[in-house]
Short mmCIF file of C-alpha atoms and ligand atoms in Angstrom, two decimals:
data_model
loop_
_atom_site.label_atom_id
_atom_site.label_comp_id
_atom_site.label_asym_id
_atom_site.label_seq_id
_atom_site.Cartn_x
_atom_site.Cartn_y
_atom_site.Cartn_z
CA UNK A 1 239.54 180.06 108.71
CA UNK A 2 239.42 182.21 111.92
CA UNK A 3 242.67 184.08 110.93
CA UNK A 4 241.26 184.84 107.39
CA UNK A 5 238.05 186.18 109.07
CA UNK A 6 240.01 188.17 111.53
CA UNK A 7 242.46 189.61 108.71
CA UNK A 8 245.20 188.13 111.19
CA UNK A 9 248.40 187.81 108.96
CA UNK A 10 250.46 186.49 111.65
CA UNK A 11 247.87 184.00 112.50
CA UNK A 12 247.81 182.89 108.69
CA UNK A 13 251.36 182.58 108.89
CA UNK A 14 251.13 179.85 111.38
CA UNK A 15 249.01 177.79 109.37
CA UNK A 16 250.70 174.94 107.29
CA UNK A 17 250.72 175.72 103.61
CA UNK A 18 252.07 174.44 100.28
CA UNK A 19 253.57 176.47 97.85
CA UNK A 20 253.76 174.62 94.48
CA UNK A 21 254.50 177.25 92.17
CA UNK A 22 257.35 179.47 93.28
CA UNK A 23 260.68 180.16 91.63
CA UNK A 24 263.93 179.99 93.75
CA UNK A 25 265.58 183.19 92.31
CA UNK A 26 262.22 185.19 93.15
CA UNK A 27 261.08 183.32 95.91
CA UNK A 28 263.25 184.43 98.60
CA UNK A 29 262.49 186.20 101.84
CA UNK A 30 263.31 190.04 101.71
CA UNK A 31 264.26 190.41 105.31
CA UNK A 32 266.56 187.33 105.03
CA UNK A 33 268.32 188.97 102.07
CA UNK A 34 268.40 192.29 103.83
CA UNK A 35 270.03 190.86 106.98
CA UNK A 36 272.37 188.83 104.94
CA UNK A 37 273.54 191.42 102.40
CA UNK A 38 272.27 194.62 103.40
CA UNK A 39 270.45 195.17 100.24
CA UNK A 40 266.79 195.78 100.27
CA UNK A 41 264.99 194.24 97.39
CA UNK A 42 261.99 196.69 96.95
CA UNK A 43 258.92 194.79 95.45
CA UNK A 44 257.73 195.96 91.78
CA UNK A 45 255.37 198.88 91.93
CA UNK A 46 252.14 198.93 89.83
CA UNK A 47 251.30 196.94 87.01
CA UNK A 48 253.81 196.03 84.31
CA UNK A 49 253.06 197.68 80.94
CA UNK A 50 255.74 195.71 79.37
CA UNK A 51 258.68 193.39 80.09
CA UNK A 52 260.98 196.65 80.07
CA UNK A 53 259.55 197.44 83.76
CA UNK A 54 260.80 193.92 84.80
CA UNK A 55 264.03 194.35 83.31
CA UNK A 56 264.66 197.66 84.96
CA UNK A 57 263.51 196.39 88.25
CA UNK A 58 266.06 193.40 87.96
CA UNK A 59 268.76 195.58 87.15
CA UNK A 60 268.10 197.84 90.08
CA UNK A 61 267.23 195.53 92.88
CA UNK A 62 268.22 191.97 91.87
CA UNK A 63 271.57 192.45 90.11
CA UNK A 64 273.40 193.93 93.23
CA UNK A 65 272.18 191.04 95.33
CA UNK A 66 272.13 187.89 92.85
CA UNK A 67 275.42 188.69 90.87
CA UNK A 68 275.22 186.30 87.69
CA UNK A 69 274.92 183.41 87.70
CA UNK A 70 272.49 183.62 90.36
CA UNK A 71 270.86 180.10 90.00
CA UNK A 72 274.14 178.50 91.24
CA UNK A 73 274.64 180.51 94.39
CA UNK A 74 273.44 179.53 97.96
CA UNK A 75 271.75 182.76 98.55
CA UNK A 76 268.41 182.37 96.31
CA UNK A 77 267.85 178.88 97.76
CA UNK A 78 268.62 179.87 101.29
CA UNK A 79 266.30 183.01 101.09
CA UNK A 80 263.50 180.75 99.41
CA UNK A 81 263.49 178.22 102.35
CA UNK A 82 263.83 181.01 104.74
CA UNK A 83 260.62 182.41 103.36
CA UNK A 84 259.15 178.83 103.98
CA UNK A 85 260.03 179.21 107.61
CA UNK A 86 258.68 182.69 107.94
CA UNK A 87 255.29 181.94 106.11
CA UNK A 88 254.40 178.52 107.42
CA UNK A 89 255.24 176.89 104.12
CA UNK A 90 255.58 173.14 105.09
CA UNK A 91 255.75 171.99 101.37
CA UNK A 92 257.46 173.46 98.31
CA UNK A 93 258.00 172.40 94.64
CA UNK A 94 261.14 174.25 93.24
CA UNK A 95 264.60 173.31 92.24
CA UNK A 96 267.04 173.10 89.42
CA UNK A 97 267.26 174.86 85.90
CA UNK A 98 269.01 172.08 83.92
CA UNK A 99 270.57 174.62 81.58
CA UNK A 100 271.87 176.87 84.35
CA UNK A 101 273.22 173.90 86.36
CA UNK A 102 274.89 172.49 83.41
CA UNK A 103 276.26 175.42 81.62
CA UNK A 104 277.13 177.69 84.56
CA UNK A 105 277.85 175.38 87.60
CA UNK A 106 281.23 173.69 88.05
CA UNK A 107 279.50 170.75 89.67
CA UNK A 108 278.34 167.61 88.18
CA UNK A 109 274.80 166.56 88.72
CA UNK A 110 275.40 164.54 91.92
CA UNK A 111 277.15 167.42 93.57
CA UNK A 112 274.47 169.94 92.66
CA UNK A 113 272.20 167.33 94.45
CA UNK A 114 274.21 167.09 97.64
CA UNK A 115 274.89 170.77 97.76
CA UNK A 116 270.94 171.69 97.39
CA UNK A 117 270.04 168.89 100.02
CA UNK A 118 272.63 170.53 102.45
CA UNK A 119 270.91 173.96 102.02
CA UNK A 120 267.47 172.34 102.59
CA UNK A 121 268.64 170.61 105.81
CA UNK A 122 270.51 173.67 106.96
CA UNK A 123 267.80 175.98 106.32
CA UNK A 124 264.34 174.30 106.49
CA UNK A 125 264.47 170.55 107.19
CA UNK A 126 261.05 170.45 108.47
CA UNK A 127 259.81 171.51 104.97
CA UNK A 128 258.78 168.65 102.48
CA UNK A 129 260.83 169.80 99.53
CA UNK A 130 259.60 168.32 96.21
CA UNK A 131 262.85 168.64 94.11
CA UNK A 132 262.12 169.97 90.59
CA UNK A 133 263.82 170.11 87.41
CA UNK A 134 263.03 172.87 85.19
CA UNK A 135 263.62 174.13 81.65
CA UNK A 136 263.16 177.48 79.86
CA UNK A 137 260.77 177.52 76.88
CA UNK A 138 263.36 179.00 74.70
CA UNK A 139 265.95 176.43 75.22
CA UNK A 140 266.65 173.87 72.43
CA UNK A 141 264.87 170.54 72.85
CA UNK A 142 267.87 168.32 72.03
CA UNK A 143 269.92 170.29 74.58
CA UNK A 144 267.20 169.97 77.28
CA UNK A 145 267.22 166.12 76.61
CA UNK A 146 270.95 166.05 77.07
CA UNK A 147 271.11 168.29 80.15
CA UNK A 148 268.25 166.24 81.78
CA UNK A 149 269.86 162.88 81.61
CA UNK A 150 272.45 163.18 84.58
CA UNK A 151 269.78 164.77 86.89
CA UNK A 152 267.21 161.96 86.11
CA UNK A 153 269.99 159.22 86.62
CA UNK A 154 269.91 160.30 90.36
CA UNK A 155 266.57 159.25 90.76
CA UNK A 156 265.80 161.99 93.22
CA UNK A 157 263.85 164.70 91.23
CA UNK A 158 260.01 164.62 91.77
CA UNK A 159 258.61 167.13 89.31
CA UNK A 160 259.31 168.76 86.07
CA UNK A 161 258.27 172.33 84.74
CA UNK A 162 258.78 174.64 81.61
CA UNK A 163 258.79 178.27 82.22
CA UNK A 164 259.86 181.65 80.69
CA UNK A 165 258.33 183.25 77.66
CA UNK A 166 255.02 181.09 77.04
CA UNK A 167 254.75 182.51 73.47
CA UNK A 168 258.19 181.67 72.43
CA UNK A 169 257.48 178.46 70.59
CA UNK A 170 254.68 175.85 70.22
CA UNK A 171 254.50 173.41 73.22
CA UNK A 172 254.22 170.55 70.64
CA UNK A 173 257.94 170.88 70.48
CA UNK A 174 258.33 169.59 74.03
CA UNK A 175 256.80 166.24 73.31
CA UNK A 176 260.04 164.18 73.31
CA UNK A 177 261.05 165.77 76.74
CA UNK A 178 257.74 165.03 78.39
CA UNK A 179 257.69 161.52 77.05
CA UNK A 180 260.98 160.99 78.78
CA UNK A 181 260.10 162.44 81.94
CA UNK A 182 256.78 160.50 81.84
CA UNK A 183 258.82 157.26 81.63
CA UNK A 184 261.12 158.47 84.40
CA UNK A 185 257.91 158.95 86.77
CA UNK A 186 258.00 162.57 87.42
CA UNK A 187 255.05 164.78 88.04
CA UNK A 188 254.59 166.64 84.72
CA UNK A 189 253.90 170.39 84.96
CA UNK A 190 254.26 173.16 82.66
CA UNK A 191 253.67 177.13 82.50
CA UNK A 192 250.64 177.55 80.20
CA UNK A 193 247.56 179.68 80.02
CA UNK A 194 249.07 182.76 81.52
CA UNK A 195 249.78 184.64 78.26
CA UNK A 196 248.06 181.94 76.22
CA UNK A 197 244.56 180.81 75.60
CA UNK A 198 242.06 178.21 76.94
CA UNK A 199 243.21 176.16 73.78
CA UNK A 200 246.70 176.20 74.72
CA UNK A 201 246.01 174.77 78.11
CA UNK A 202 243.84 172.11 76.58
CA UNK A 203 246.52 171.07 74.08
CA UNK A 204 249.50 171.23 76.57
CA UNK A 205 247.43 168.90 79.01
CA UNK A 206 246.28 166.55 76.36
CA UNK A 207 249.34 166.22 74.44
CA UNK A 208 252.07 166.33 77.13
CA UNK A 209 249.98 164.34 79.63
CA UNK A 210 250.47 166.98 82.37
CA UNK A 211 249.41 166.37 85.96
CA UNK A 212 249.50 169.99 86.90
CA UNK A 213 249.48 173.38 85.10
CA UNK A 214 251.29 176.60 86.47
CA UNK A 215 248.78 179.38 86.10
CA UNK A 216 246.43 177.88 83.58
CA UNK A 217 243.99 180.72 84.16
CA UNK A 218 243.03 181.09 80.47
CA UNK A 219 241.24 177.88 80.78
CA UNK A 220 238.36 179.82 82.67
CA UNK A 221 237.17 181.28 79.26
CA UNK A 222 236.12 177.94 77.83
CA UNK A 223 233.71 175.79 79.63
CA UNK A 224 235.13 172.73 77.54
CA UNK A 225 238.46 173.30 78.76
CA UNK A 226 237.51 173.46 82.31
CA UNK A 227 235.42 170.19 81.98
CA UNK A 228 238.30 168.52 80.47
CA UNK A 229 240.67 169.60 83.29
CA UNK A 230 238.04 168.72 86.04
CA UNK A 231 237.48 165.24 84.44
CA UNK A 232 241.16 164.50 83.95
CA UNK A 233 241.87 165.81 87.69
CA UNK A 234 244.45 168.15 86.49
CA UNK A 235 245.57 170.81 89.18
CA UNK A 236 246.18 174.44 88.43
CA UNK A 237 248.64 176.23 90.53
CA UNK A 238 247.39 179.65 90.53
CA UNK A 239 249.39 182.84 91.64
CA UNK A 240 246.68 185.75 91.98
CA UNK A 241 249.18 188.68 92.62
CA UNK A 242 251.54 187.54 89.87
CA UNK A 243 248.23 187.71 87.53
CA UNK A 244 247.49 191.19 88.71
CA UNK A 245 250.97 192.55 88.23
CA UNK A 246 251.42 191.18 84.74
CA UNK A 247 248.04 192.53 83.81
CA UNK A 248 246.71 189.07 83.19
CA UNK A 249 243.81 189.93 85.56
CA UNK A 250 242.37 193.37 85.82
CA UNK A 251 240.71 193.21 89.08
CA UNK A 252 241.11 190.68 91.91
CA UNK A 253 237.43 190.65 92.47
CA UNK A 254 237.29 189.08 88.88
CA UNK A 255 239.95 186.54 89.52
CA UNK A 256 239.23 183.47 87.38
CA UNK A 257 239.98 181.05 90.31
CA UNK A 258 236.50 181.51 91.13
CA UNK A 259 235.04 180.09 87.77
CA UNK A 260 237.66 177.27 87.79
CA UNK A 261 236.83 176.37 91.31
CA UNK A 262 232.99 176.43 90.49
CA UNK A 263 233.62 174.25 87.46
CA UNK A 264 235.25 171.37 89.67
CA UNK A 265 238.85 172.08 88.60
CA UNK A 266 241.50 171.31 91.30
CA UNK A 267 243.22 174.57 92.09
CA UNK A 268 245.83 175.74 94.69
CA UNK A 269 247.03 179.23 95.59
CA UNK A 270 250.71 179.98 95.46
CA UNK A 271 253.29 183.00 95.45
CA UNK A 272 255.17 182.60 92.14
CA UNK A 273 257.62 185.31 92.72
CA UNK A 274 257.22 186.95 96.31
CA UNK A 275 260.50 188.87 96.05
CA UNK A 276 259.38 190.61 92.91
CA UNK A 277 255.76 190.94 93.67
CA UNK A 278 255.85 191.75 97.17
CA UNK A 279 253.19 189.25 98.37
CA UNK A 280 253.76 186.12 100.17
CA UNK A 281 251.51 183.05 100.38
CA UNK A 282 249.49 183.99 103.59
CA UNK A 283 248.86 187.54 101.81
CA UNK A 284 247.52 185.59 98.62
CA UNK A 285 244.99 183.77 100.66
CA UNK A 286 243.98 187.06 102.54
CA UNK A 287 243.85 188.86 99.25
CA UNK A 288 241.33 186.37 97.80
CA UNK A 289 239.26 186.30 101.02
CA UNK A 290 239.13 190.21 101.47
CA UNK A 291 238.09 190.68 97.68
CA UNK A 292 235.24 188.28 98.38
CA UNK A 293 236.61 185.84 95.73
CA UNK A 294 236.40 182.83 97.95
CA UNK A 295 235.07 182.14 101.34
CA UNK A 296 237.19 181.09 104.35
CA UNK A 297 236.07 177.62 104.04
CA UNK A 298 236.75 177.38 100.40
CA UNK A 299 240.40 178.85 100.84
CA UNK A 300 240.93 176.15 103.51
CA UNK A 301 239.94 173.39 100.98
CA UNK A 302 242.26 174.93 98.53
CA UNK A 303 245.05 175.06 101.08
CA UNK A 304 244.42 171.33 101.89
CA UNK A 305 244.49 170.61 98.10
CA UNK A 306 248.06 171.81 97.99
CA UNK A 307 249.19 169.39 100.94
CA UNK A 308 248.12 166.30 98.96
ZN1 ZN B 1 255.93 180.90 87.43
#
């Protein structure tokens, strides 16, 4: 709280934090990647008018560093754990895309697991890593179910998330996947309510029995949806700079985390894609404080929420 009030970014980086919404490819530390490869990944400028801007940025800055298939190389994971060290992140939820790992890696699931565990122990053994399984919204359901099995059999993955184009297809299609994961005891998450509506958030949480929502900010437009989330104790893992850069929120001063918090919804602050958006977790906390969206006391309670 003192560091927020002083605007002391190095001080904020010393404070233990949890990043529960970050993607390994885009979660890496810029200076770590520069030191390791000589490539400087310059963050995206301005607000994206369309996805073309993101693709152009990818081609210019990411492709030379993370040659395809990036999701099965050491570097993105090393850089993400390096970012934890740099920014005082002591708890992180990220992991494996089941499609990428199944189709593009030579390794079977058990070897993928020991490979990732080695990177974790090498780069950031002090970090509490919640190993995640993930799938793209566009992937075929029967394929996801098939790809998941070898990973679930290991019994080591803790969370599940669906990401990618939220508008690609109805979330209802994923019911068999979430049923399977519920019975396996994973923490269930989904990217919803970033491009979609409050009803989309309500529907996804109710149908899929989600524990947490990645983004979910559209719920702030509906008192009914917010009451439902608060009563159900569902947590929203929110990423303010990502919302600004993708034009989901026009001004940080109006960020809906305020309304969600006031409605009693559990919220956390997260980084999403620090490599692309150029803002790490400490900077996200400072951004909300400086804009007067949340007080230092409130931000500290949000920080603590992520640690539980
Ligand atoms: Zn995300």
